[in-house]
Coordinates of C-alpha atoms and ligand atoms in Angstrom, one line a residue:
M259 CA -6.0 -1.8 3.5
S260 CA -8.0 -4.8 2.7
T261 CA -8.4 -5.3 -1.1
I262 CA -8.0 -8.0 -3.6
A263 CA -5.3 -7.9 -6.3
P264 CA -4.6 -6.4 -8.7
L265 CA -4.3 -2.8 -7.5
L266 CA -5.8 -0.4 -10.1
L267 CA -3.5 2.6 -10.3
T268 CA -5.7 4.4 -12.9
P269 CA -8.1 7.3 -13.0
G270 CA -11.0 4.9 -12.5
P271 CA -12.5 2.4 -12.1
L272 CA -10.3 2.3 -8.9
T273 CA -9.4 -0.2 -6.2
T274 CA -12.3 -0.3 -3.7
S275 CA -12.4 -1.8 -0.2
V276 CA -13.9 -5.1 0.6
R277 CA -16.6 -3.3 2.6
T278 CA -17.6 -1.3 -0.4
R279 CA -17.8 -4.4 -2.6
Q280 CA -19.7 -6.3 0.0
A281 CA -22.4 -3.6 0.1
M282 CA -23.4 -4.8 -3.4
M283 CA -24.4 -8.2 -2.1
V284 CA -28.0 -7.0 -1.5
D285 CA -30.7 -6.5 -4.1
W286 CA -32.8 -3.4 -3.7
G287 CA -36.2 -2.6 -5.1
S288 CA -36.3 0.8 -6.6
W289 CA -39.6 1.6 -5.1
D290 CA -38.6 0.5 -1.6
A291 CA -38.6 3.3 1.0
R292 CA -35.3 2.1 2.4
F293 CA -33.6 2.4 -1.0
N294 CA -35.0 5.9 -1.4
Q295 CA -33.6 6.8 2.0
L296 CA -30.2 5.5 0.8
T297 CA -30.3 7.8 -2.2
A298 CA -31.4 10.8 -0.1
S299 CA -28.6 10.0 2.4
V300 CA -26.0 9.8 -0.4
C301 CA -27.1 13.2 -1.8
E302 CA -27.0 14.8 1.6
Q303 CA -23.5 13.5 2.3
L304 CA -22.3 14.6 -1.1
L305 CA -23.6 18.1 -0.6
A306 CA -21.9 18.3 2.8
I307 CA -18.5 17.7 1.2
I308 CA -18.8 21.0 -0.7
N309 CA -20.9 22.8 2.1
G310 CA -23.5 23.2 -0.6
A311 CA -26.8 22.3 1.1
A312 CA -28.1 25.9 1.2
S313 CA -27.1 26.8 -2.4
H314 CA -27.1 23.7 -4.5
H315 CA -29.1 20.6 -5.3
C316 CA -27.3 17.3 -5.8
V317 CA -28.8 15.6 -8.8
P318 CA -27.6 12.0 -9.4
L319 CA -27.7 10.5 -12.8
Q320 CA -27.3 7.0 -14.1
G321 CA -24.2 6.4 -16.3
S322 CA -20.5 7.2 -16.4
G323 CA -19.1 10.7 -15.6
T324 CA -19.4 11.9 -19.2
F325 CA -23.2 11.4 -19.1
A326 CA -23.4 13.7 -16.1
V327 CA -21.2 16.4 -17.8
E328 CA -23.3 16.2 -20.9
A329 CA -26.5 16.4 -18.8
A330 CA -25.1 19.5 -16.9
I331 CA -24.3 21.4 -20.1
G332 CA -27.5 20.3 -21.9
T333 CA -29.7 21.3 -18.9
L334 CA -28.0 24.4 -17.6
V335 CA -26.9 26.1 -20.8
P336 CA -29.9 27.6 -22.6
R337 CA -30.1 26.8 -26.3
D338 CA -29.1 30.4 -27.1
G339 CA -26.3 30.4 -24.6
K340 CA -22.6 30.3 -25.5
V341 CA -19.9 28.4 -23.6
L342 CA -16.2 29.4 -23.3
V343 CA -14.4 26.1 -22.9
L344 CA -11.0 26.2 -21.3
I345 CA -8.8 23.3 -22.6
N346 CA -5.5 21.8 -21.6
G347 CA -6.1 18.2 -22.3
A348 CA -8.4 15.5 -23.6
Y349 CA -11.2 16.0 -21.1
G350 CA -11.3 19.7 -21.9
Q351 CA -11.5 18.8 -25.6
R352 CA -14.5 16.5 -24.7
L353 CA -16.3 19.5 -23.1
A354 CA -16.1 21.3 -26.5
T355 CA -17.2 18.2 -28.3
I356 CA -20.3 17.9 -26.0
C357 CA -21.2 21.6 -26.8
K358 CA -20.9 20.9 -30.5
V359 CA -23.0 17.7 -30.4
L360 CA -25.6 19.5 -28.3
G361 CA -25.7 22.4 -30.6
R362 CA -24.6 24.9 -28.0
A363 CA -22.4 27.7 -29.4
C364 CA -18.9 27.5 -27.9
S365 CA -15.5 29.1 -28.2
T366 CA -12.4 27.4 -27.0
F367 CA -9.2 28.6 -25.3
E368 CA -6.4 26.1 -25.4
T369 CA -3.1 26.1 -23.5
A370 CA -0.3 23.5 -23.6
E371 CA -0.9 20.3 -21.7
D372 CA 1.6 21.4 -19.1
Q373 CA 0.2 24.9 -18.8
P374 CA -2.7 25.7 -16.5
T375 CA -5.4 28.2 -17.7
T376 CA -5.0 31.4 -15.6
A377 CA -7.6 33.7 -14.2
A378 CA -6.0 36.5 -16.2
D379 CA -6.6 34.5 -19.4
V380 CA -10.3 34.1 -18.5
D381 CA -10.6 37.8 -17.5
R382 CA -9.2 38.9 -20.9
L383 CA -11.4 36.4 -22.9
L384 CA -14.6 37.4 -21.1
A385 CA -13.8 41.1 -21.7
Q386 CA -13.3 40.4 -25.4
D387 CA -16.5 38.4 -25.9
P388 CA -19.6 39.6 -24.1
S389 CA -21.8 37.0 -25.9
V390 CA -20.3 34.2 -23.6
S391 CA -22.9 33.1 -21.1
H392 CA -21.0 30.2 -19.5
V393 CA -17.4 29.1 -18.8
A394 CA -16.6 25.4 -18.6
L395 CA -13.4 24.0 -17.3
I396 CA -11.7 20.8 -15.9
H397 CA -10.5 21.1 -12.4
C398 CA -7.9 18.4 -12.5
E399 CA -7.2 17.5 -16.1
T400 CA -6.8 13.8 -15.7
S401 CA -5.1 13.3 -19.1
T402 CA -1.9 14.7 -17.5
G403 CA -2.8 15.3 -13.8
I404 CA -2.5 19.1 -14.1
L405 CA -4.5 21.2 -11.6
N406 CA -6.2 24.3 -12.9
P407 CA -6.7 27.3 -10.5
L408 CA -10.4 26.9 -9.9
P409 CA -11.0 29.4 -7.1
E410 CA -9.3 32.2 -8.9
I411 CA -11.1 31.4 -12.2
A412 CA -14.4 31.1 -10.5
Q413 CA -14.0 34.6 -9.0
V414 CA -13.3 36.1 -12.4
V415 CA -16.2 34.4 -14.0
A416 CA -18.6 35.7 -11.2
R417 CA -17.1 39.2 -11.5
H418 CA -18.1 39.2 -15.2
G419 CA -21.6 38.0 -14.3
K420 CA -21.1 34.7 -16.1
R421 CA -22.0 31.2 -15.1
L422 CA -19.4 28.4 -14.4
I423 CA -19.6 24.7 -15.1
I424 CA -16.9 22.6 -13.5
D425 CA -15.8 19.1 -14.4
A426 CA -14.4 18.0 -11.1
M427 CA -14.6 14.3 -11.9
S428 CA -11.1 13.3 -10.7
S429 CA -10.7 15.9 -7.9
F430 CA -14.0 16.0 -6.1
G431 CA -13.8 14.5 -2.6
A432 CA -10.0 14.8 -2.5
L433 CA -9.3 18.4 -3.3
P434 CA -11.2 21.1 -1.4
I435 CA -14.0 22.9 -3.2
D436 CA -16.3 25.0 -1.0
A437 CA -19.6 26.2 -2.6
R438 CA -19.7 29.1 -0.1
Q439 CA -16.5 30.5 -1.5
V440 CA -16.4 29.2 -5.1
P441 CA -19.4 30.4 -7.1
F442 CA -20.6 27.9 -9.7
D443 CA -23.8 26.8 -11.5
A444 CA -22.7 23.2 -11.8
L445 CA -20.0 20.9 -10.5
V446 CA -19.9 17.4 -11.9
A447 CA -18.3 14.3 -10.4
A448 CA -19.0 10.5 -10.2
S449 CA -19.3 7.6 -7.9
G450 CA -16.1 5.7 -8.9
K451 CA -13.4 8.3 -8.4
C452 CA -12.0 9.9 -5.2
L453 CA -15.0 8.7 -3.1
E454 CA -13.9 5.2 -3.9
G455 CA -17.3 3.9 -4.9
V456 CA -17.8 1.8 -8.0
P457 CA -18.5 3.3 -11.4
G458 CA -22.1 3.7 -12.7
M459 CA -23.5 7.0 -11.6
G460 CA -22.6 10.6 -11.9
F461 CA -23.9 13.5 -9.9
V462 CA -24.2 17.2 -10.6
F463 CA -24.3 19.9 -7.9
A464 CA -26.6 22.4 -9.6
S465 CA -27.2 25.8 -8.2
K466 CA -30.8 26.0 -7.0
A467 CA -31.4 29.2 -8.8
A468 CA -29.9 28.0 -12.1
L469 CA -31.8 24.7 -12.0
A470 CA -35.1 26.5 -11.3
Q471 CA -34.5 28.4 -14.6
A472 CA -33.5 25.4 -16.6
E473 CA -36.9 23.8 -17.5
G474 CA -37.1 23.0 -21.2
N475 CA -33.4 23.7 -21.9
S476 CA -32.5 20.0 -22.4
H477 CA -32.4 18.4 -25.8
S478 CA -32.9 15.0 -24.2
L479 CA -35.4 13.3 -21.9
A480 CA -33.0 11.0 -20.1
M481 CA -30.3 13.6 -19.6
D482 CA -32.6 16.4 -18.3
L483 CA -31.4 17.2 -14.8
H484 CA -34.3 19.6 -14.2
D485 CA -36.7 16.8 -14.7
Q486 CA -34.6 14.3 -12.8
H487 CA -34.4 16.6 -9.9
A488 CA -38.1 17.6 -10.0
Y489 CA -39.2 13.9 -10.1
M490 CA -36.8 12.9 -7.3
A491 CA -37.9 15.9 -5.1
R492 CA -41.6 14.9 -5.6
T493 CA -41.3 11.1 -5.2
G494 CA -38.0 10.4 -3.5
Q495 CA -37.3 8.0 -6.5
W496 CA -35.1 8.0 -9.5
R497 CA -36.7 8.6 -12.9
F498 CA -36.0 5.3 -14.7
T499 CA -34.2 2.3 -13.3
P500 CA -31.7 3.3 -10.7
P501 CA -28.2 1.8 -10.4
T502 CA -29.2 0.3 -7.1
H503 CA -25.9 -1.6 -6.3
V504 CA -23.8 1.4 -7.2
V505 CA -25.8 3.6 -4.9
A506 CA -25.5 1.1 -2.1
A507 CA -21.7 0.8 -2.7
L508 CA -21.4 4.6 -2.7
H509 CA -23.3 4.9 0.5
E510 CA -20.9 2.4 2.2
A511 CA -17.9 4.2 0.6
L512 CA -19.1 7.5 2.0
L513 CA -19.3 6.0 5.5
Q514 CA -15.7 5.0 5.2
Y515 CA -14.8 8.4 3.7
N516 CA -16.2 10.0 6.9
E517 CA -14.6 7.4 9.2
E518 CA -11.2 8.1 7.6
G519 CA -11.6 11.9 8.4
G520 CA -13.4 13.2 5.3
L521 CA -11.9 15.4 2.6
S522 CA -8.8 16.5 4.5
A523 CA -7.8 12.9 5.4
R524 CA -8.4 11.7 1.9
H525 CA -6.3 14.6 0.5
V526 CA -3.5 13.8 2.9
R527 CA -3.5 10.1 1.9
Y528 CA -3.5 10.8 -1.8
A529 CA -0.8 13.5 -1.5
D530 CA 1.3 11.0 0.4
N531 CA 0.7 8.3 -2.2
C532 CA 1.7 10.8 -4.9
Q533 CA 4.9 11.8 -3.1
A534 CA 5.8 8.1 -2.5
L535 CA 5.3 7.5 -6.2
L536 CA 7.3 10.6 -7.4
D537 CA 10.2 9.8 -5.0
G538 CA 10.3 6.1 -6.0
M539 CA 10.1 6.7 -9.7
A540 CA 12.7 9.5 -9.5
A541 CA 15.0 7.0 -7.8
L542 CA 14.6 4.8 -10.9
G543 CA 15.4 7.7 -13.2
L544 CA 11.9 8.1 -14.4
R545 CA 10.8 11.7 -14.9
S546 CA 7.4 13.1 -14.3
F547 CA 5.9 15.3 -17.1
L548 CA 4.6 18.1 -14.9
P549 CA 6.4 20.4 -12.4
A550 CA 5.4 19.8 -8.8
A551 CA 3.6 23.1 -8.4
I552 CA 0.9 22.2 -10.9
Q553 CA 0.8 18.4 -10.2
A554 CA -2.5 17.4 -8.6
P555 CA -2.2 14.4 -6.2
I556 CA -4.5 12.3 -8.4
I557 CA -2.6 10.9 -11.3
V558 CA 1.0 11.3 -12.5
T559 CA 2.2 11.3 -16.1
F560 CA 5.7 9.9 -16.6
H561 CA 8.0 10.2 -19.6
A562 CA 8.4 6.7 -21.1
P563 CA 12.0 5.4 -21.0
R564 CA 13.9 6.3 -24.2
D565 CA 15.5 2.8 -24.5
P566 CA 14.3 1.2 -27.7
R567 CA 13.6 -2.1 -25.8
Y568 CA 10.8 -0.3 -24.0
R569 CA 7.2 -1.0 -25.3
F570 CA 4.3 0.2 -23.2
T571 CA 2.2 -3.0 -23.9
D572 CA 5.0 -5.3 -22.8
F573 CA 5.7 -3.1 -19.8
Y574 CA 2.0 -3.0 -18.9
E575 CA 1.5 -6.8 -19.1
R576 CA 4.6 -7.5 -17.0
V577 CA 3.7 -4.9 -14.3
K578 CA 0.1 -6.4 -14.3
A579 CA 1.5 -9.9 -13.8
K580 CA 3.0 -8.5 -10.6
G581 CA -0.4 -7.2 -9.4
F582 CA -0.6 -3.6 -10.6
I583 CA -2.7 -2.0 -13.4
L584 CA -1.1 1.1 -14.9
Y585 CA -2.5 3.4 -17.5
P586 CA -1.3 4.5 -21.0
G587 CA -0.4 8.1 -21.6
K588 CA -2.9 10.4 -23.3
L589 CA -0.5 12.9 -24.9
T590 CA -0.1 13.3 -28.6
Q591 CA 3.4 14.8 -28.7
V592 CA 5.3 12.9 -26.0
D593 CA 5.6 9.2 -25.2
T594 CA 4.3 8.8 -21.7
F595 CA 2.5 6.5 -19.3
R596 CA 0.4 7.3 -16.2
I597 CA 0.1 6.0 -12.6
G598 CA -2.9 6.9 -10.5
C599 CA -2.6 7.8 -6.7
I600 CA -6.3 7.4 -5.9
G601 CA -8.4 4.6 -4.7
C602 CA -8.2 2.3 -1.7
V603 CA -4.4 2.3 -1.7
D604 CA -1.8 3.7 0.6
R605 CA 1.9 4.6 0.6
G606 CA 2.8 0.9 1.0
G607 CA 0.8 0.0 -2.1
M608 CA 2.5 2.8 -4.1
Q609 CA 6.0 1.6 -3.0
A610 CA 5.1 -1.9 -4.0
A611 CA 4.1 -0.6 -7.4
V612 CA 7.4 1.2 -7.8
D613 CA 9.2 -2.0 -6.9
A614 CA 7.3 -3.9 -9.5
V615 CA 8.2 -1.2 -12.1
A616 CA 11.9 -1.5 -11.2
Q617 CA 11.8 -5.3 -11.5
V618 CA 10.1 -5.1 -14.9
L619 CA 12.5 -2.5 -16.3
R620 CA 15.3 -4.8 -15.3
E621 CA 13.6 -7.8 -16.9
M622 CA 13.1 -5.8 -20.1
E623 CA 16.7 -4.6 -19.9
V624 CA 15.5 -1.1 -20.1
L625 CA 18.3 0.9 -18.6
D626 CA 18.7 4.5 -19.7
S627 CA 15.4 5.9 -18.6
Ligands
LIG938 C1 -11.8 15.1 -15.6 C2 -12.6 14.0 -16.2 N1 -13.8 14.3 -16.9 C3 -14.5 13.3 -17.4 C4 -14.2 12.0 -17.3 C5 -15.1 11.0 -18.0 O1 -15.7 10.1 -17.1 P1 -16.2 8.7 -17.7 O2 -15.1 8.0 -18.4 O3 -16.7 8.1 -16.4 O4 -17.3 9.0 -18.6 C6 -13.1 11.6 -16.6 C7 -12.7 10.2 -16.5 O5 -11.7 9.8 -15.9 C8 -12.2 12.6 -16.1 O6 -11.1 12.3 -15.4

């Protein structure tokens, strides 16, 4: 795969292809019909990934992923709604924070960071509290890499007649989600994750029915997805300055996504990356935090070596000098670090990263991992 060093083995921004980066060498006018066609084509291709053209609108939004999550909650949860937030990591915590900041009532259900939320939990919680209108969850909780059982939870939420908001930031494009089988009001993701675009825009797949009822819900002008969608549907243009280069890069990244074989091929490559990483690190004596059954092939959390000579910052700098950017852990109780499996990287890149880790641990004389 043609990239320039270093390889970013993180949850994003990720390593992108030369082709994707080259797509940003053109300046686009936001009024230009060709740019509007580019936006429409991106939205159409995104909807196709979830088989959502009949049921959902794709509403793109300027900003990082959190902007789109906040916009989805602010637009789709009415001001008198109540959100049940399912939490097993930092991004779940952020959903609850967003509800609080936006003044939406919310209750939280928290499991340990190595414990997926179950459909049975959600069934019980919804039976206990009829005032809940929406359930919000993280599909792959990137703070550990844990996968929550989205299809089962979505069925339970629908059976209770409640609405579902999914943060699929780090899973969309690599793990299958079919809008014809998984009922949801909103699914949120972004340009710079598994689609291997560059960061700078999020997008929300919003149920057509839910979005039609959402006028006036939003507390914010810029974050109002109802208004963003209505304006785009009327004019073909973004409200406010669009991230033109990001859209162009995402369009090029989507062409490559489809050339590679779409979601199934991307899933296979990331799963292979993840396996190469797990095997290589296990051979060095480094243990992963999650059991295989709940590990998504997105990012892996490893226990830090127990040797007192190990310091993450030193380890990080040395591995970086060999061409690989790793990521700190995000757990409060356990000392960990993370390595991502996503981006324009294959098994060979993952094995080279493991070799670099092995060399660095030898240099640091960190032995008893
Ligand atoms: C599951 C999840 N939600 C939300 C975000 C936040 O995205 P951003 O940092 O782009 O705002 C991330 C980022 O990695 C994520 O993994």
